[in-house]
Short mmCIF file of C-alpha atoms in Angstrom, two decimals:
data_model
loop_
_atom_site.label_atom_id
_atom_site.label_comp_id
_atom_site.label_asym_id
_atom_site.label_seq_id
_atom_site.Cartn_x
_atom_site.Cartn_y
_atom_site.Cartn_z
CA ILE A 21 0.11 0.12 -0.11
CA ALA A 22 1.48 3.42 -1.03
CA GLY A 23 2.11 5.79 1.65
CA ILE A 24 4.45 7.27 4.37
CA THR A 25 6.11 4.73 6.76
CA GLN A 26 7.74 6.40 10.19
CA ALA A 27 9.84 4.40 12.44
CA PRO A 28 9.95 3.92 15.23
CA THR A 29 6.19 3.96 16.41
CA SER A 30 7.29 5.13 19.76
CA GLN A 31 10.38 5.71 21.90
CA ILE A 32 11.55 6.42 25.05
CA LEU A 33 15.03 8.41 24.98
CA ALA A 34 17.14 9.66 27.96
CA ALA A 35 17.94 13.22 27.78
CA GLY A 36 21.32 13.80 26.15
CA ARG A 37 21.05 11.05 23.76
CA ARG A 38 20.92 11.16 19.95
CA MET A 39 17.97 10.01 17.94
CA THR A 40 17.06 9.65 14.32
CA LEU A 41 13.33 9.41 13.35
CA ARG A 42 12.97 7.67 9.93
CA CYS A 43 10.56 8.49 7.20
CA THR A 44 10.13 6.96 3.95
CA GLN A 45 7.65 7.38 1.27
CA ASP A 46 6.76 5.39 -1.78
CA MET A 47 4.61 7.89 -3.84
CA ARG A 48 7.61 9.77 -5.43
CA HIS A 49 6.41 13.17 -3.89
CA ASN A 50 8.74 15.79 -4.20
CA ALA A 51 8.15 17.86 -0.94
CA MET A 52 8.48 16.35 2.46
CA TYR A 53 7.99 17.57 5.99
CA TRP A 54 8.51 17.16 9.70
CA TYR A 55 5.72 18.29 12.27
CA ARG A 56 5.56 18.13 15.81
CA GLN A 57 2.21 17.94 17.47
CA ASP A 58 1.64 18.95 21.01
CA LEU A 59 -1.46 19.50 23.04
CA GLY A 60 -2.75 23.13 22.73
CA LEU A 61 -0.03 24.14 20.39
CA GLY A 62 -1.34 22.14 17.33
CA LEU A 63 0.87 21.22 14.52
CA ARG A 64 4.46 23.14 14.17
CA LEU A 65 6.48 22.69 11.29
CA ILE A 66 10.22 21.63 12.13
CA HIS A 67 11.92 21.21 8.70
CA TYR A 68 10.91 20.74 5.13
CA SER A 69 12.33 19.76 1.94
CA ASN A 70 10.93 20.93 -1.40
CA THR A 71 12.94 18.47 -3.44
CA ALA A 72 15.75 16.06 -3.01
CA GLY A 73 19.01 17.87 -2.10
CA THR A 74 17.33 20.81 -0.60
CA THR A 75 16.08 21.63 2.97
CA GLY A 76 14.35 24.53 4.79
CA LYS A 77 13.80 25.60 8.32
CA GLY A 78 10.35 25.72 9.76
CA GLU A 79 8.83 27.18 12.69
CA VAL A 80 10.78 25.14 15.46
CA PRO A 81 13.98 23.90 13.79
CA ASP A 82 16.26 24.33 17.01
CA GLY A 83 17.84 20.91 18.17
CA TYR A 84 16.82 19.17 14.89
CA SER A 85 18.47 18.36 11.67
CA VAL A 86 17.38 16.91 8.45
CA SER A 87 18.85 15.55 5.32
CA ARG A 88 17.28 14.64 2.01
CA ALA A 89 19.66 12.55 -0.02
CA ASN A 90 16.96 10.85 -2.19
CA THR A 91 13.31 11.39 -3.03
CA ASP A 92 12.13 8.73 -0.83
CA ASP A 93 13.63 9.43 2.72
CA PHE A 94 13.62 12.41 4.80
CA PRO A 95 15.12 11.55 8.27
CA LEU A 96 14.87 13.84 11.44
CA THR A 97 17.76 13.75 13.76
CA LEU A 98 17.76 14.83 17.33
CA ALA A 99 21.37 15.75 18.17
CA SER A 100 21.09 15.65 21.89
CA ALA A 101 17.53 14.97 23.16
CA VAL A 102 16.11 17.40 25.77
CA PRO A 103 12.65 16.83 27.71
CA SER A 104 10.98 19.85 25.69
CA GLN A 105 11.28 17.45 22.56
CA THR A 106 8.74 15.15 24.03
CA SER A 107 5.99 15.30 21.45
CA VAL A 108 4.41 13.25 18.47
CA TYR A 109 6.36 13.65 15.39
CA PHE A 110 4.81 13.44 11.87
CA CYS A 111 6.44 13.23 8.62
CA ALA A 112 4.27 14.20 5.48
CA SER A 113 4.48 14.52 1.81
CA ARG A 114 2.99 15.75 -1.20
CA ARG A 115 3.52 15.92 -4.80
CA ASN A 116 3.38 19.77 -5.42
CA TYR A 117 1.94 22.74 -3.65
CA ASN A 118 -1.33 21.97 -5.43
CA SER A 119 -1.51 18.38 -4.08
CA PRO A 120 -2.84 16.96 -0.97
CA LEU A 121 -0.65 16.45 1.97
CA HIS A 122 -0.14 12.73 3.05
CA PHE A 123 0.81 11.99 6.59
CA GLY A 124 2.47 9.18 8.26
CA ASN A 125 0.87 7.78 11.48
CA GLY A 126 3.71 9.49 13.70
CA THR A 127 6.35 8.82 16.25
CA ARG A 128 5.40 9.32 19.99
CA LEU A 129 8.77 10.48 21.63
CA THR A 130 9.18 10.79 25.24
CA VAL A 131 12.57 12.32 26.53
CA THR A 132 13.18 11.64 30.19
CA LYS B 29 2.78 36.09 8.91
CA GLN B 30 -0.35 33.60 8.26
CA GLU B 31 -2.56 32.71 11.14
CA VAL B 32 -5.18 30.15 10.91
CA THR B 33 -8.00 30.00 13.80
CA GLN B 34 -10.53 27.36 14.08
CA ILE B 35 -13.64 28.00 16.14
CA PRO B 36 -15.11 26.06 18.14
CA ALA B 37 -12.36 24.29 19.62
CA ALA B 38 -14.80 21.26 20.42
CA LEU B 39 -18.43 20.56 19.27
CA SER B 40 -20.80 17.82 20.27
CA VAL B 41 -23.77 17.14 18.17
CA PRO B 42 -26.49 14.44 18.09
CA GLU B 43 -26.17 11.87 15.14
CA GLY B 44 -28.18 12.93 11.99
CA GLU B 45 -27.74 16.74 12.51
CA ASN B 46 -26.01 18.76 9.56
CA LEU B 47 -22.99 20.73 11.15
CA VAL B 48 -20.55 23.45 10.17
CA LEU B 49 -17.03 23.87 11.10
CA ASN B 50 -15.14 27.10 10.56
CA CYS B 51 -11.75 28.14 9.47
CA SER B 52 -10.39 31.76 9.13
CA PHE B 53 -7.06 32.89 7.96
CA THR B 54 -5.48 36.10 8.13
CA ASP B 55 -3.52 36.45 4.76
CA SER B 56 -6.05 36.11 1.95
CA ALA B 57 -3.01 35.63 -0.66
CA ILE B 58 -3.31 31.93 -0.44
CA TYR B 59 -2.86 29.03 -3.06
CA ASN B 60 -5.07 26.48 -1.51
CA LEU B 61 -6.94 25.42 1.50
CA GLN B 62 -7.08 21.86 2.78
CA TRP B 63 -9.42 20.17 5.26
CA PHE B 64 -7.92 17.25 7.27
CA ARG B 65 -9.26 14.69 9.65
CA GLN B 66 -7.34 13.19 12.55
CA ASP B 67 -8.63 10.26 14.57
CA PRO B 68 -6.90 9.54 18.11
CA GLY B 69 -3.31 8.30 17.87
CA LYS B 70 -3.23 8.58 13.94
CA GLY B 71 -1.76 11.09 11.46
CA LEU B 72 -3.96 13.30 9.67
CA THR B 73 -5.86 12.32 6.20
CA SER B 74 -6.59 14.85 3.60
CA LEU B 75 -10.44 15.33 3.19
CA LEU B 76 -10.77 18.15 0.61
CA LEU B 77 -8.34 20.66 -1.19
CA ILE B 78 -9.78 23.95 -2.61
CA GLN B 79 -7.67 25.75 -4.97
CA SER B 80 -7.76 29.46 -4.63
CA SER B 81 -9.70 30.08 -7.66
CA GLN B 82 -12.43 27.65 -6.68
CA ARG B 83 -15.60 28.46 -4.39
CA GLU B 84 -16.06 24.83 -3.13
CA GLN B 85 -15.32 21.14 -3.22
CA THR B 86 -17.41 18.29 -2.41
CA SER B 87 -16.92 14.60 -1.46
CA GLY B 88 -19.83 12.54 -0.35
CA ARG B 89 -21.32 14.24 2.68
CA LEU B 90 -18.55 16.72 2.97
CA ASN B 91 -18.60 20.06 1.18
CA ALA B 92 -16.05 22.95 1.69
CA SER B 93 -16.36 26.42 0.48
CA LEU B 94 -13.74 29.02 0.48
CA ASP B 95 -14.25 32.92 0.58
CA LYS B 96 -10.70 34.36 0.11
CA SER B 97 -11.64 38.01 0.21
CA SER B 98 -13.09 37.39 3.65
CA GLY B 99 -10.49 34.93 4.87
CA ARG B 100 -12.86 32.11 5.62
CA SER B 101 -13.76 28.63 4.88
CA THR B 102 -16.27 26.22 6.17
CA LEU B 103 -16.50 22.63 6.26
CA TYR B 104 -20.12 21.37 6.06
CA ILE B 105 -20.93 17.76 7.25
CA ALA B 106 -24.38 16.39 6.21
CA ALA B 107 -26.29 13.90 8.34
CA SER B 108 -23.67 13.35 10.77
CA GLN B 109 -22.51 10.05 12.09
CA PRO B 110 -20.63 8.65 15.17
CA GLY B 111 -17.91 7.53 12.75
CA ASP B 112 -17.42 11.21 11.91
CA SER B 113 -16.22 11.97 15.42
CA ALA B 114 -12.54 13.18 15.05
CA THR B 115 -10.69 16.16 14.95
CA TYR B 116 -10.80 18.45 11.94
CA LEU B 117 -8.12 20.72 10.86
CA CYS B 118 -7.74 23.30 8.29
CA ALA B 119 -4.66 24.37 6.46
CA VAL B 120 -3.72 27.15 4.11
CA ASP B 121 -0.86 27.24 1.69
CA GLY B 122 0.66 30.91 1.14
CA SER B 123 2.62 30.70 -1.73
CA GLY B 124 4.09 28.25 -4.15
CA ASN B 125 6.69 26.28 -2.22
CA THR B 126 6.18 27.27 1.46
CA PRO B 127 4.67 24.72 3.55
CA LEU B 128 0.99 24.82 5.05
CA VAL B 129 0.03 26.72 8.07
CA PHE B 130 -2.36 24.60 10.41
CA GLY B 131 -5.33 25.53 12.59
CA LYS B 132 -5.35 23.81 15.97
CA GLY B 133 -8.43 21.87 14.93
CA THR B 134 -12.14 21.40 15.99
CA ARG B 135 -12.70 18.22 18.01
CA LEU B 136 -16.08 16.69 16.87
CA SER B 137 -18.07 14.20 18.81
CA VAL B 138 -21.31 12.78 17.25
CA ILE B 139 -23.57 11.23 19.84
CA ALA B 140 -25.55 8.20 18.82
#
């Protein structure tokens, strides 16, 4: 089934540890996005990529990095996790700006 | 900076009722507007996408309208069912390759 796969589904992480959240899509979409969703704050954009080889900063990029080596994969790395990064992380993609946005099922991350 | 507001934050209706969810945005220079549904513990699912040149889009019991000049969109759900219970989010696309800006959503409960 075509779509977006995120891994892991959930993770408990000690503060200070490094963590990479994985995101893979098989729809050959050009643009990919990472959002975090927090109660009361809604969805906030962390980083995005309009096409392979390019990335951009969103609303809350500090403490996170991304890469887009190919069309399908868009990993999100937390270099040194802090408790404020406890959240649900969603990866999304779309073919172009006039196409519907598709979401993965999310990664629930707890930083202790 | 584009801001998207959804009122009310939560809504409870009896089964069979027709209902309207509201979305407003501050900058009318948009390319499109999308409505999404999110079930608990899941990612978002795109319901309807309205291009800036369109006034409305329909899918089954759902009808979304767009009034760019007033910065408003509505999602009309006809003959609501308990299965419609979910959080509904709207998002606007401000320009070609910039990411969508999301509202915080309306949590809908349809009571059997």
